[in-house]
């Protein structure tokens, strides 16, 4: 068995009493205290996540922009320097290779932040489809990645780097100094809350982590693990590769048609995806809130009037709502908000309502 990779913060996590889990070949903190406590801290104050297992791929050169445009579904023409956008890599069939954030660092230099489980695949995919004068480089060990998330995240961040960051829009970027360490920061995240994702040099991550925790402690900032990150993203209705997204699922089915820009011209998967945007799809991703006790899990059937109409892709007990919630795909004709369905949990049919995403809004 291959040795698991560790983030540069591993020793700090261990000293803080973290419980670890294997994820995508990494040994990462699952939780430090109770999952619900970490979750609610992010909803009410702020949490700090180590997501250094995420992959980073750098593209540079005269054709870097053209490569990004041909590979990704969103329109990189909309990006000015130091801006980011959510996008996807797709197969010619429209299936999802991965979802990612695209950062435009300079006119001819881009950074792709990809899912940890897909880093090697995405790197190979990008190299195989890049224009000849685009240099593609695995930059994953150049950066540690921290995520400061929650309604008090910007207050904490501004106390360290200055009030100007308050004017940075969603997906806007800036470079700052945190305790003497330069970091690339974007106003983004995976929790449904306001927040910041910070790329800093790998070896400087412990100092940045400690500086953030110390500055945020009076406001209620706590370290948070991957378990809370997952329950937060389910409440926010955000897809996770391997659950809501895979090579047999398209962005349009997943409700991500807004990130598919047909007006920009041809890109990998555009023929299928643009047709789907115009003509519709047979199934759609929906949010589920159970009205009876139970927790939906990936693979559970979704039923209505004794008929199979879909399948659960993710589920948990919502720390905010106090009931089981989930995401899943159902037949498009049944994907309307307010529809009452049933989730097959072992031998029982448990009632649930289809709800709009996000399932929990930031002001709850």
PDB file of N, CA, C and O in Angstrom, residues 227-301:
ATOM      1  N   UNK A 227     -15.144  16.521   7.321  1.00  0.00           N
ATOM      2  CA  UNK A 227     -16.522  16.091   7.573  1.00  0.00           C
ATOM      3  C   UNK A 227     -17.463  17.285   7.578  1.00  0.00           C
ATOM      4  O   UNK A 227     -18.535  17.253   6.948  1.00  0.00           O
ATOM      5  N   UNK A 228     -17.086  18.346   8.289  1.00  0.00           N
ATOM      6  CA  UNK A 228     -17.917  19.551   8.299  1.00  0.00           C
ATOM      7  C   UNK A 228     -17.962  20.199   6.922  1.00  0.00           C
ATOM      8  O   UNK A 228     -18.994  20.747   6.516  1.00  0.00           O
ATOM      9  N   UNK A 229     -16.852  20.130   6.215  1.00  0.00           N
ATOM     10  CA  UNK A 229     -16.843  20.691   4.856  1.00  0.00           C
ATOM     11  C   UNK A 229     -17.887  20.001   3.989  1.00  0.00           C
ATOM     12  O   UNK A 229     -18.549  20.636   3.158  1.00  0.00           O
ATOM     13  N   UNK A 230     -18.051  18.696   4.188  1.00  0.00           N
ATOM     14  CA  UNK A 230     -19.021  17.954   3.394  1.00  0.00           C
ATOM     15  C   UNK A 230     -20.454  18.295   3.793  1.00  0.00           C
ATOM     16  O   UNK A 230     -21.306  18.522   2.927  1.00  0.00           O
ATOM     17  N   UNK A 231     -20.752  18.338   5.085  1.00  0.00           N
ATOM     18  CA  UNK A 231     -22.118  18.668   5.493  1.00  0.00           C
ATOM     19  C   UNK A 231     -22.476  20.102   5.110  1.00  0.00           C
ATOM     20  O   UNK A 231     -23.620  20.388   4.747  1.00  0.00           O
ATOM     21  N   UNK A 232     -21.503  20.992   5.170  1.00  0.00           N
ATOM     22  CA  UNK A 232     -21.746  22.377   4.755  1.00  0.00           C
ATOM     23  C   UNK A 232     -22.063  22.470   3.275  1.00  0.00           C
ATOM     24  O   UNK A 232     -23.001  23.182   2.867  1.00  0.00           O
ATOM     25  N   UNK A 233     -21.302  21.733   2.446  1.00  0.00           N
ATOM     26  CA  UNK A 233     -21.542  21.844   0.999  1.00  0.00           C
ATOM     27  C   UNK A 233     -22.866  21.180   0.612  1.00  0.00           C
ATOM     28  O   UNK A 233     -23.512  21.605  -0.349  1.00  0.00           O
ATOM     29  N   UNK A 234     -23.296  20.145   1.365  1.00  0.00           N
ATOM     30  CA  UNK A 234     -24.604  19.549   1.075  1.00  0.00           C
ATOM     31  C   UNK A 234     -25.707  20.535   1.413  1.00  0.00           C
ATOM     32  O   UNK A 234     -26.648  20.726   0.627  1.00  0.00           O
ATOM     33  N   UNK A 235     -25.630  21.183   2.585  1.00  0.00           N
ATOM     34  CA  UNK A 235     -26.615  22.216   2.913  1.00  0.00           C
ATOM     35  C   UNK A 235     -26.635  23.314   1.849  1.00  0.00           C
ATOM     36  O   UNK A 235     -27.691  23.862   1.527  1.00  0.00           O
ATOM     37  N   UNK A 236     -25.468  23.632   1.300  1.00  0.00           N
ATOM     38  CA  UNK A 236     -25.376  24.680   0.278  1.00  0.00           C
ATOM     39  C   UNK A 236     -25.798  24.187  -1.104  1.00  0.00           C
ATOM     40  O   UNK A 236     -25.888  24.982  -2.043  1.00  0.00           O
ATOM     41  N   UNK A 237     -26.037  22.872  -1.240  1.00  0.00           N
ATOM     42  CA  UNK A 237     -26.455  22.323  -2.527  1.00  0.00           C
ATOM     43  C   UNK A 237     -25.356  22.267  -3.552  1.00  0.00           C
ATOM     44  O   UNK A 237     -25.625  22.278  -4.761  1.00  0.00           O
ATOM     45  N   UNK A 238     -24.094  22.187  -3.111  1.00  0.00           N
ATOM     46  CA  UNK A 238     -22.951  22.211  -4.025  1.00  0.00           C
ATOM     47  C   UNK A 238     -22.524  20.798  -4.404  1.00  0.00           C
ATOM     48  O   UNK A 238     -22.467  19.907  -3.548  1.00  0.00           O
ATOM     49  N   UNK A 239     -22.200  20.575  -5.671  1.00  0.00           N
ATOM     50  CA  UNK A 239     -21.855  19.224  -6.126  1.00  0.00           C
ATOM     51  C   UNK A 239     -20.444  18.824  -5.718  1.00  0.00           C
ATOM     52  O   UNK A 239     -19.549  19.657  -5.564  1.00  0.00           O
ATOM     53  N   UNK A 240     -20.244  17.523  -5.548  1.00  0.00           N
ATOM     54  CA  UNK A 240     -18.933  16.941  -5.277  1.00  0.00           C
ATOM     55  C   UNK A 240     -18.647  15.896  -6.339  1.00  0.00           C
ATOM     56  O   UNK A 240     -19.493  15.027  -6.615  1.00  0.00           O
ATOM     57  N   UNK A 241     -17.444  15.967  -6.917  1.00  0.00           N
ATOM     58  CA  UNK A 241     -17.086  14.991  -7.934  1.00  0.00           C
ATOM     59  C   UNK A 241     -17.075  13.592  -7.314  1.00  0.00           C
ATOM     60  O   UNK A 241     -16.579  13.386  -6.220  1.00  0.00           O
ATOM     61  N   UNK A 242     -17.644  12.640  -8.060  1.00  0.00           N
ATOM     62  CA  UNK A 242     -17.790  11.284  -7.552  1.00  0.00           C
ATOM     63  C   UNK A 242     -19.137  11.054  -6.903  1.00  0.00           C
ATOM     64  O   UNK A 242     -19.510   9.908  -6.614  1.00  0.00           O
ATOM     65  N   UNK A 243     -19.875  12.117  -6.672  1.00  0.00           N
ATOM     66  CA  UNK A 243     -21.230  12.033  -6.129  1.00  0.00           C
ATOM     67  C   UNK A 243     -22.215  12.643  -7.139  1.00  0.00           C
ATOM     68  O   UNK A 243     -22.902  11.920  -7.844  1.00  0.00           O
ATOM     69  N   UNK A 244     -22.231  13.973  -7.202  1.00  0.00           N
ATOM     70  CA  UNK A 244     -23.142  14.639  -8.150  1.00  0.00           C
ATOM     71  C   UNK A 244     -22.553  14.755  -9.547  1.00  0.00           C
ATOM     72  O   UNK A 244     -23.298  14.970 -10.512  1.00  0.00           O
ATOM     73  N   UNK A 245     -21.253  14.664  -9.670  1.00  0.00           N
ATOM     74  CA  UNK A 245     -20.583  14.832 -10.956  1.00  0.00           C
ATOM     75  C   UNK A 245     -19.709  13.627 -11.261  1.00  0.00           C
ATOM     76  O   UNK A 245     -19.034  13.106 -10.373  1.00  0.00           O
ATOM     77  N   UNK A 246     -19.726  13.201 -12.519  1.00  0.00           N
ATOM     78  CA  UNK A 246     -18.827  12.154 -12.994  1.00  0.00           C
ATOM     79  C   UNK A 246     -18.837  12.181 -14.519  1.00  0.00           C
ATOM     80  O   UNK A 246     -19.470  13.048 -15.128  1.00  0.00           O
ATOM     81  N   UNK A 247     -18.152  11.236 -15.115  1.00  0.00           N
ATOM     82  CA  UNK A 247     -18.017  11.245 -16.572  1.00  0.00           C
ATOM     83  C   UNK A 247     -19.295  10.830 -17.299  1.00  0.00           C
ATOM     84  O   UNK A 247     -19.354  10.898 -18.527  1.00  0.00           O
ATOM     85  N   UNK A 248     -20.304  10.406 -16.549  1.00  0.00           N
ATOM     86  CA  UNK A 248     -21.592  10.038 -17.150  1.00  0.00           C
ATOM     87  C   UNK A 248     -22.683  11.055 -16.831  1.00  0.00           C
ATOM     88  O   UNK A 248     -23.853  10.829 -17.121  1.00  0.00           O
ATOM     89  N   UNK A 249     -22.285  12.165 -16.246  1.00  0.00           N
ATOM     90  CA  UNK A 249     -23.210  13.238 -15.867  1.00  0.00           C
ATOM     91  C   UNK A 249     -22.751  14.527 -16.519  1.00  0.00           C
ATOM     92  O   UNK A 249     -21.552  14.812 -16.564  1.00  0.00           O
ATOM     93  N   UNK A 250     -23.671  15.322 -17.020  1.00  0.00           N
ATOM     94  CA  UNK A 250     -23.296  16.584 -17.657  1.00  0.00           C
ATOM     95  C   UNK A 250     -23.568  17.764 -16.726  1.00  0.00           C
ATOM     96  O   UNK A 250     -24.409  17.681 -15.816  1.00  0.00           O
ATOM     97  N   UNK A 251     -22.883  18.874 -16.941  1.00  0.00           N
ATOM     98  CA  UNK A 251     -23.151  20.067 -16.136  1.00  0.00           C
ATOM     99  C   UNK A 251     -24.599  20.543 -16.229  1.00  0.00           C
ATOM    100  O   UNK A 251     -25.136  21.066 -15.248  1.00  0.00           O
ATOM    101  N   UNK A 252     -25.226  20.371 -17.363  1.00  0.00           N
ATOM    102  CA  UNK A 252     -26.604  20.827 -17.519  1.00  0.00           C
ATOM    103  C   UNK A 252     -27.525  19.997 -16.633  1.00  0.00           C
ATOM    104  O   UNK A 252     -28.425  20.539 -15.977  1.00  0.00           O
ATOM    105  N   UNK A 253     -27.318  18.699 -16.573  1.00  0.00           N
ATOM    106  CA  UNK A 253     -28.106  17.841 -15.673  1.00  0.00           C
ATOM    107  C   UNK A 253     -27.897  18.262 -14.222  1.00  0.00           C
ATOM    108  O   UNK A 253     -28.816  18.173 -13.402  1.00  0.00           O
ATOM    109  N   UNK A 254     -26.683  18.702 -13.894  1.00  0.00           N
ATOM    110  CA  UNK A 254     -26.340  19.077 -12.517  1.00  0.00           C
ATOM    111  C   UNK A 254     -26.776  20.489 -12.153  1.00  0.00           C
ATOM    112  O   UNK A 254     -26.459  20.973 -11.060  1.00  0.00           O
ATOM    113  N   UNK A 255     -27.480  21.163 -13.050  1.00  0.00           N
ATOM    114  CA  UNK A 255     -27.913  22.529 -12.762  1.00  0.00           C
ATOM    115  C   UNK A 255     -26.810  23.556 -12.879  1.00  0.00           C
ATOM    116  O   UNK A 255     -26.898  24.655 -12.328  1.00  0.00           O
ATOM    117  N   UNK A 256     -25.762  23.208 -13.629  1.00  0.00           N
ATOM    118  CA  UNK A 256     -24.613  24.095 -13.794  1.00  0.00           C
ATOM    119  C   UNK A 256     -24.555  24.699 -15.192  1.00  0.00           C
ATOM    120  O   UNK A 256     -23.498  25.111 -15.660  1.00  0.00           O
ATOM    121  N   UNK A 257     -25.695  24.783 -15.852  1.00  0.00           N
ATOM    122  CA  UNK A 257     -25.736  25.348 -17.188  1.00  0.00           C
ATOM    123  C   UNK A 257     -25.233  26.778 -17.244  1.00  0.00           C
ATOM    124  O   UNK A 257     -24.735  27.229 -18.279  1.00  0.00           O
ATOM    125  N   UNK A 258     -25.328  27.497 -16.107  1.00  0.00           N
ATOM    126  CA  UNK A 258     -24.822  28.878 -16.054  1.00  0.00           C
ATOM    127  C   UNK A 258     -23.307  28.935 -16.262  1.00  0.00           C
ATOM    128  O   UNK A 258     -22.773  29.975 -16.642  1.00  0.00           O
ATOM    129  N   UNK A 259     -22.616  27.812 -16.021  1.00  0.00           N
ATOM    130  CA  UNK A 259     -21.161  27.766 -16.216  1.00  0.00           C
ATOM    131  C   UNK A 259     -20.790  27.180 -17.575  1.00  0.00           C
ATOM    132  O   UNK A 259     -19.620  26.896 -17.829  1.00  0.00           O
ATOM    133  N   UNK A 260     -21.778  26.998 -18.440  1.00  0.00           N
ATOM    134  CA  UNK A 260     -21.556  26.507 -19.805  1.00  0.00           C
ATOM    135  C   UNK A 260     -21.880  27.663 -20.747  1.00  0.00           C
ATOM    136  O   UNK A 260     -23.044  28.014 -20.933  1.00  0.00           O
ATOM    137  N   UNK A 261     -20.859  28.263 -21.330  1.00  0.00           N
ATOM    138  CA  UNK A 261     -21.024  29.477 -22.137  1.00  0.00           C
ATOM    139  C   UNK A 261     -20.935  29.137 -23.619  1.00  0.00           C
ATOM    140  O   UNK A 261     -19.862  29.126 -24.223  1.00  0.00           O
ATOM    141  N   UNK A 262     -22.086  28.866 -24.204  1.00  0.00           N
ATOM    142  CA  UNK A 262     -22.115  28.469 -25.611  1.00  0.00           C
ATOM    143  C   UNK A 262     -21.736  29.620 -26.538  1.00  0.00           C
ATOM    144  O   UNK A 262     -21.282  29.389 -27.666  1.00  0.00           O
ATOM    145  N   UNK A 263     -21.911  30.853 -26.084  1.00  0.00           N
ATOM    146  CA  UNK A 263     -21.633  32.008 -26.931  1.00  0.00           C
ATOM    147  C   UNK A 263     -20.140  32.185 -27.219  1.00  0.00           C
ATOM    148  O   UNK A 263     -19.780  32.927 -28.134  1.00  0.00           O
ATOM    149  N   UNK A 264     -19.270  31.510 -26.469  1.00  0.00           N
ATOM    150  CA  UNK A 264     -17.833  31.735 -26.661  1.00  0.00           C
ATOM    151  C   UNK A 264     -17.271  30.954 -27.843  1.00  0.00           C
ATOM    152  O   UNK A 264     -16.129  31.163 -28.237  1.00  0.00           O
ATOM    153  N   UNK A 265     -18.034  30.020 -28.386  1.00  0.00           N
ATOM    154  CA  UNK A 265     -17.534  29.194 -29.473  1.00  0.00           C
ATOM    155  C   UNK A 265     -17.271  27.778 -29.011  1.00  0.00           C
ATOM    156  O   UNK A 265     -17.602  27.397 -27.883  1.00  0.00           O
ATOM    157  N   UNK A 266     -16.657  26.982 -29.870  1.00  0.00           N
ATOM    158  CA  UNK A 266     -16.486  25.554 -29.609  1.00  0.00           C
ATOM    159  C   UNK A 266     -15.499  25.297 -28.472  1.00  0.00           C
ATOM    160  O   UNK A 266     -14.498  26.000 -28.310  1.00  0.00           O
ATOM    161  N   UNK A 267     -15.808  24.285 -27.672  1.00  0.00           N
ATOM    162  CA  UNK A 267     -14.917  23.784 -26.625  1.00  0.00           C
ATOM    163  C   UNK A 267     -15.252  22.310 -26.430  1.00  0.00           C
ATOM    164  O   UNK A 267     -16.269  21.819 -26.954  1.00  0.00           O
ATOM    165  N   UNK A 268     -14.429  21.590 -25.720  1.00  0.00           N
ATOM    166  CA  UNK A 268     -14.664  20.161 -25.543  1.00  0.00           C
ATOM    167  C   UNK A 268     -16.007  19.929 -24.857  1.00  0.00           C
ATOM    168  O   UNK A 268     -16.250  20.414 -23.753  1.00  0.00           O
ATOM    169  N   UNK A 269     -16.883  19.204 -25.539  1.00  0.00           N
ATOM    170  CA  UNK A 269     -18.215  18.920 -25.013  1.00  0.00           C
ATOM    171  C   UNK A 269     -19.278  19.897 -25.447  1.00  0.00           C
ATOM    172  O   UNK A 269     -20.460  19.706 -25.132  1.00  0.00           O
ATOM    173  N   UNK A 270     -18.904  20.949 -26.174  1.00  0.00           N
ATOM    174  CA  UNK A 270     -19.868  22.019 -26.458  1.00  0.00           C
ATOM    175  C   UNK A 270     -21.041  21.554 -27.309  1.00  0.00           C
ATOM    176  O   UNK A 270     -22.172  22.020 -27.113  1.00  0.00           O
ATOM    177  N   UNK A 271     -20.811  20.650 -28.235  1.00  0.00           N
ATOM    178  CA  UNK A 271     -21.913  20.235 -29.116  1.00  0.00           C
ATOM    179  C   UNK A 271     -23.050  19.626 -28.301  1.00  0.00           C
ATOM    180  O   UNK A 271     -24.224  19.977 -28.477  1.00  0.00           O
ATOM    181  N   UNK A 272     -22.708  18.717 -27.389  1.00  0.00           N
ATOM    182  CA  UNK A 272     -23.728  18.065 -26.569  1.00  0.00           C
ATOM    183  C   UNK A 272     -24.320  19.036 -25.556  1.00  0.00           C
ATOM    184  O   UNK A 272     -25.545  19.118 -25.385  1.00  0.00           O
ATOM    185  N   UNK A 273     -23.468  19.783 -24.876  1.00  0.00           N
ATOM    186  CA  UNK A 273     -23.933  20.643 -23.798  1.00  0.00           C
ATOM    187  C   UNK A 273     -24.821  21.771 -24.305  1.00  0.00           C
ATOM    188  O   UNK A 273     -25.839  22.098 -23.681  1.00  0.00           O
ATOM    189  N   UNK A 274     -24.474  22.356 -25.425  1.00  0.00           N
ATOM    190  CA  UNK A 274     -25.283  23.450 -25.949  1.00  0.00           C
ATOM    191  C   UNK A 274     -26.617  22.937 -26.474  1.00  0.00           C
ATOM    192  O   UNK A 274     -27.647  23.629 -26.381  1.00  0.00           O
ATOM    193  N   UNK A 275     -26.616  21.725 -26.979  1.00  0.00           N
ATOM    194  CA  UNK A 275     -27.883  21.116 -27.379  1.00  0.00           C
ATOM    195  C   UNK A 275     -28.767  20.853 -26.161  1.00  0.00           C
ATOM    196  O   UNK A 275     -29.985  21.097 -26.190  1.00  0.00           O
ATOM    197  N   UNK A 276     -28.156  20.384 -25.080  1.00  0.00           N
ATOM    198  CA  UNK A 276     -28.925  20.146 -23.853  1.00  0.00           C
ATOM    199  C   UNK A 276     -29.486  21.443 -23.282  1.00  0.00           C
ATOM    200  O   UNK A 276     -30.623  21.475 -22.795  1.00  0.00           O
ATOM    201  N   UNK A 277     -28.712  22.516 -23.333  1.00  0.00           N
ATOM    202  CA  UNK A 277     -29.206  23.788 -22.823  1.00  0.00           C
ATOM    203  C   UNK A 277     -30.419  24.265 -23.607  1.00  0.00           C
ATOM    204  O   UNK A 277     -31.321  24.893 -23.047  1.00  0.00           O
ATOM    205  N   UNK A 278     -30.445  23.947 -24.885  1.00  0.00           N
ATOM    206  CA  UNK A 278     -31.552  24.381 -25.732  1.00  0.00           C
ATOM    207  C   UNK A 278     -32.751  23.443 -25.631  1.00  0.00           C
ATOM    208  O   UNK A 278     -33.902  23.908 -25.569  1.00  0.00           O
ATOM    209  N   UNK A 279     -32.507  22.143 -25.579  1.00  0.00           N
ATOM    210  CA  UNK A 279     -33.584  21.158 -25.677  1.00  0.00           C
ATOM    211  C   UNK A 279     -33.994  20.538 -24.347  1.00  0.00           C
ATOM    212  O   UNK A 279     -35.049  19.913 -24.255  1.00  0.00           O
ATOM    213  N   UNK A 280     -33.146  20.684 -23.314  1.00  0.00           N
ATOM    214  CA  UNK A 280     -33.476  20.109 -22.018  1.00  0.00           C
ATOM    215  C   UNK A 280     -32.818  18.758 -21.792  1.00  0.00           C
ATOM    216  O   UNK A 280     -32.169  18.194 -22.679  1.00  0.00           O
ATOM    217  N   UNK A 281     -32.979  18.238 -20.589  1.00  0.00           N
ATOM    218  CA  UNK A 281     -32.368  16.971 -20.182  1.00  0.00           C
ATOM    219  C   UNK A 281     -33.433  16.075 -19.556  1.00  0.00           C
ATOM    220  O   UNK A 281     -34.499  16.538 -19.155  1.00  0.00           O
ATOM    221  N   UNK A 282     -33.116  14.794 -19.459  1.00  0.00           N
ATOM    222  CA  UNK A 282     -34.086  13.825 -18.933  1.00  0.00           C
ATOM    223  C   UNK A 282     -34.081  13.732 -17.419  1.00  0.00           C
ATOM    224  O   UNK A 282     -35.042  13.249 -16.824  1.00  0.00           O
ATOM    225  N   UNK A 283     -33.022  14.188 -16.792  1.00  0.00           N
ATOM    226  CA  UNK A 283     -32.954  14.159 -15.327  1.00  0.00           C
ATOM    227  C   UNK A 283     -32.287  15.424 -14.825  1.00  0.00           C
ATOM    228  O   UNK A 283     -31.537  16.086 -15.563  1.00  0.00           O
ATOM    229  N   UNK A 284     -32.580  15.761 -13.570  1.00  0.00           N
ATOM    230  CA  UNK A 284     -32.032  16.984 -12.987  1.00  0.00           C
ATOM    231  C   UNK A 284     -31.628  16.740 -11.542  1.00  0.00           C
ATOM    232  O   UNK A 284     -32.228  15.919 -10.839  1.00  0.00           O
ATOM    233  N   UNK A 285     -30.624  17.495 -11.102  1.00  0.00           N
ATOM    234  CA  UNK A 285     -30.187  17.437  -9.720  1.00  0.00           C
ATOM    235  C   UNK A 285     -31.123  18.279  -8.853  1.00  0.00           C
ATOM    236  O   UNK A 285     -31.437  19.418  -9.200  1.00  0.00           O
ATOM    237  N   UNK A 286     -31.547  17.716  -7.721  1.00  0.00           N
ATOM    238  CA  UNK A 286     -32.472  18.409  -6.828  1.00  0.00           C
ATOM    239  C   UNK A 286     -31.970  18.317  -5.387  1.00  0.00           C
ATOM    240  O   UNK A 286     -31.146  17.468  -5.045  1.00  0.00           O
ATOM    241  N   UNK A 287     -32.507  19.198  -4.549  1.00  0.00           N
ATOM    242  CA  UNK A 287     -32.297  19.113  -3.121  1.00  0.00           C
ATOM    243  C   UNK A 287     -33.437  18.354  -2.473  1.00  0.00           C
ATOM    244  O   UNK A 287     -34.582  18.407  -2.938  1.00  0.00           O
ATOM    245  N   UNK A 288     -33.133  17.649  -1.389  1.00  0.00           N
ATOM    246  CA  UNK A 288     -34.124  16.850  -0.671  1.00  0.00           C
ATOM    247  C   UNK A 288     -34.075  17.189   0.815  1.00  0.00           C
ATOM    248  O   UNK A 288     -32.987  17.253   1.410  1.00  0.00           O
ATOM    249  N   UNK A 289     -35.238  17.399   1.414  1.00  0.00           N
ATOM    250  CA  UNK A 289     -35.337  17.545   2.869  1.00  0.00           C
ATOM    251  C   UNK A 289     -36.348  16.510   3.355  1.00  0.00           C
ATOM    252  O   UNK A 289     -37.514  16.529   2.940  1.00  0.00           O
ATOM    253  N   UNK A 290     -35.891  15.607   4.207  1.00  0.00           N
ATOM    254  CA  UNK A 290     -36.769  14.566   4.718  1.00  0.00           C
ATOM    255  C   UNK A 290     -37.750  15.154   5.724  1.00  0.00           C
ATOM    256  O   UNK A 290     -37.395  16.031   6.517  1.00  0.00           O
ATOM    257  N   UNK A 291     -38.963  14.659   5.688  1.00  0.00           N
ATOM    258  CA  UNK A 291     -39.993  15.097   6.633  1.00  0.00           C
ATOM    259  C   UNK A 291     -40.269  14.034   7.680  1.00  0.00           C
ATOM    260  O   UNK A 291     -41.169  14.199   8.508  1.00  0.00           O
ATOM    261  N   UNK A 292     -39.503  12.957   7.654  1.00  0.00           N
ATOM    262  CA  UNK A 292     -39.576  11.886   8.640  1.00  0.00           C
ATOM    263  C   UNK A 292     -38.147  11.524   9.043  1.00  0.00           C
ATOM    264  O   UNK A 292     -37.201  11.868   8.325  1.00  0.00           O
ATOM    265  N   UNK A 293     -37.973  10.849  10.184  1.00  0.00           N
ATOM    266  CA  UNK A 293     -36.607  10.487  10.600  1.00  0.00           C
ATOM    267  C   UNK A 293     -35.896   9.616   9.565  1.00  0.00           C
ATOM    268  O   UNK A 293     -36.502   8.756   8.926  1.00  0.00           O
ATOM    269  N   UNK A 294     -34.606   9.873   9.401  1.00  0.00           N
ATOM    270  CA  UNK A 294     -33.806   9.096   8.464  1.00  0.00           C
ATOM    271  C   UNK A 294     -32.744   9.970   7.825  1.00  0.00           C
ATOM    272  O   UNK A 294     -32.834  11.205   7.853  1.00  0.00           O
ATOM    273  N   UNK A 295     -31.728   9.329   7.269  1.00  0.00           N
ATOM    274  CA  UNK A 295     -30.661  10.043   6.573  1.00  0.00           C
ATOM    275  C   UNK A 295     -30.480   9.415   5.196  1.00  0.00           C
ATOM    276  O   UNK A 295     -30.179   8.227   5.090  1.00  0.00           O
ATOM    277  N   UNK A 296     -30.671  10.191   4.130  1.00  0.00           N
ATOM    278  CA  UNK A 296     -30.448   9.645   2.789  1.00  0.00           C
ATOM    279  C   UNK A 296     -28.959   9.469   2.524  1.00  0.00           C
ATOM    280  O   UNK A 296     -28.147  10.300   2.948  1.00  0.00           O
ATOM    281  N   UNK A 297     -28.594   8.407   1.858  1.00  0.00           N
ATOM    282  CA  UNK A 297     -27.195   8.140   1.538  1.00  0.00           C
ATOM    283  C   UNK A 297     -27.039   7.895   0.046  1.00  0.00           C
ATOM    284  O   UNK A 297     -27.999   7.522  -0.646  1.00  0.00           O
ATOM    285  N   UNK A 298     -25.821   8.078  -0.446  1.00  0.00           N
ATOM    286  CA  UNK A 298     -25.540   7.877  -1.858  1.00  0.00           C
ATOM    287  C   UNK A 298     -25.997   6.490  -2.294  1.00  0.00           C
ATOM    288  O   UNK A 298     -25.701   5.486  -1.639  1.00  0.00           O
ATOM    289  N   UNK A 299     -26.739   6.442  -3.390  1.00  0.00           N
ATOM    290  CA  UNK A 299     -27.196   5.188  -3.942  1.00  0.00           C
ATOM    291  C   UNK A 299     -28.604   4.794  -3.543  1.00  0.00           C
ATOM    292  O   UNK A 299     -29.171   3.872  -4.142  1.00  0.00           O
ATOM    293  N   UNK A 300     -29.184   5.493  -2.553  1.00  0.00           N
ATOM    294  CA  UNK A 300     -30.554   5.171  -2.160  1.00  0.00           C
ATOM    295  C   UNK A 300     -31.516   5.591  -3.275  1.00  0.00           C
ATOM    296  O   UNK A 300     -31.361   6.643  -3.899  1.00  0.00           O
ATOM    297  N   UNK A 301     -32.547   4.782  -3.490  1.00  0.00           N
ATOM    298  CA  UNK A 301     -33.539   5.066  -4.529  1.00  0.00           C
ATOM    299  C   UNK A 301     -34.485   6.169  -4.086  1.00  0.00           C
ATOM    300  O   UNK A 301     -34.847   6.279  -2.904  1.00  0.00           O
TER     301      UNK A 301
END
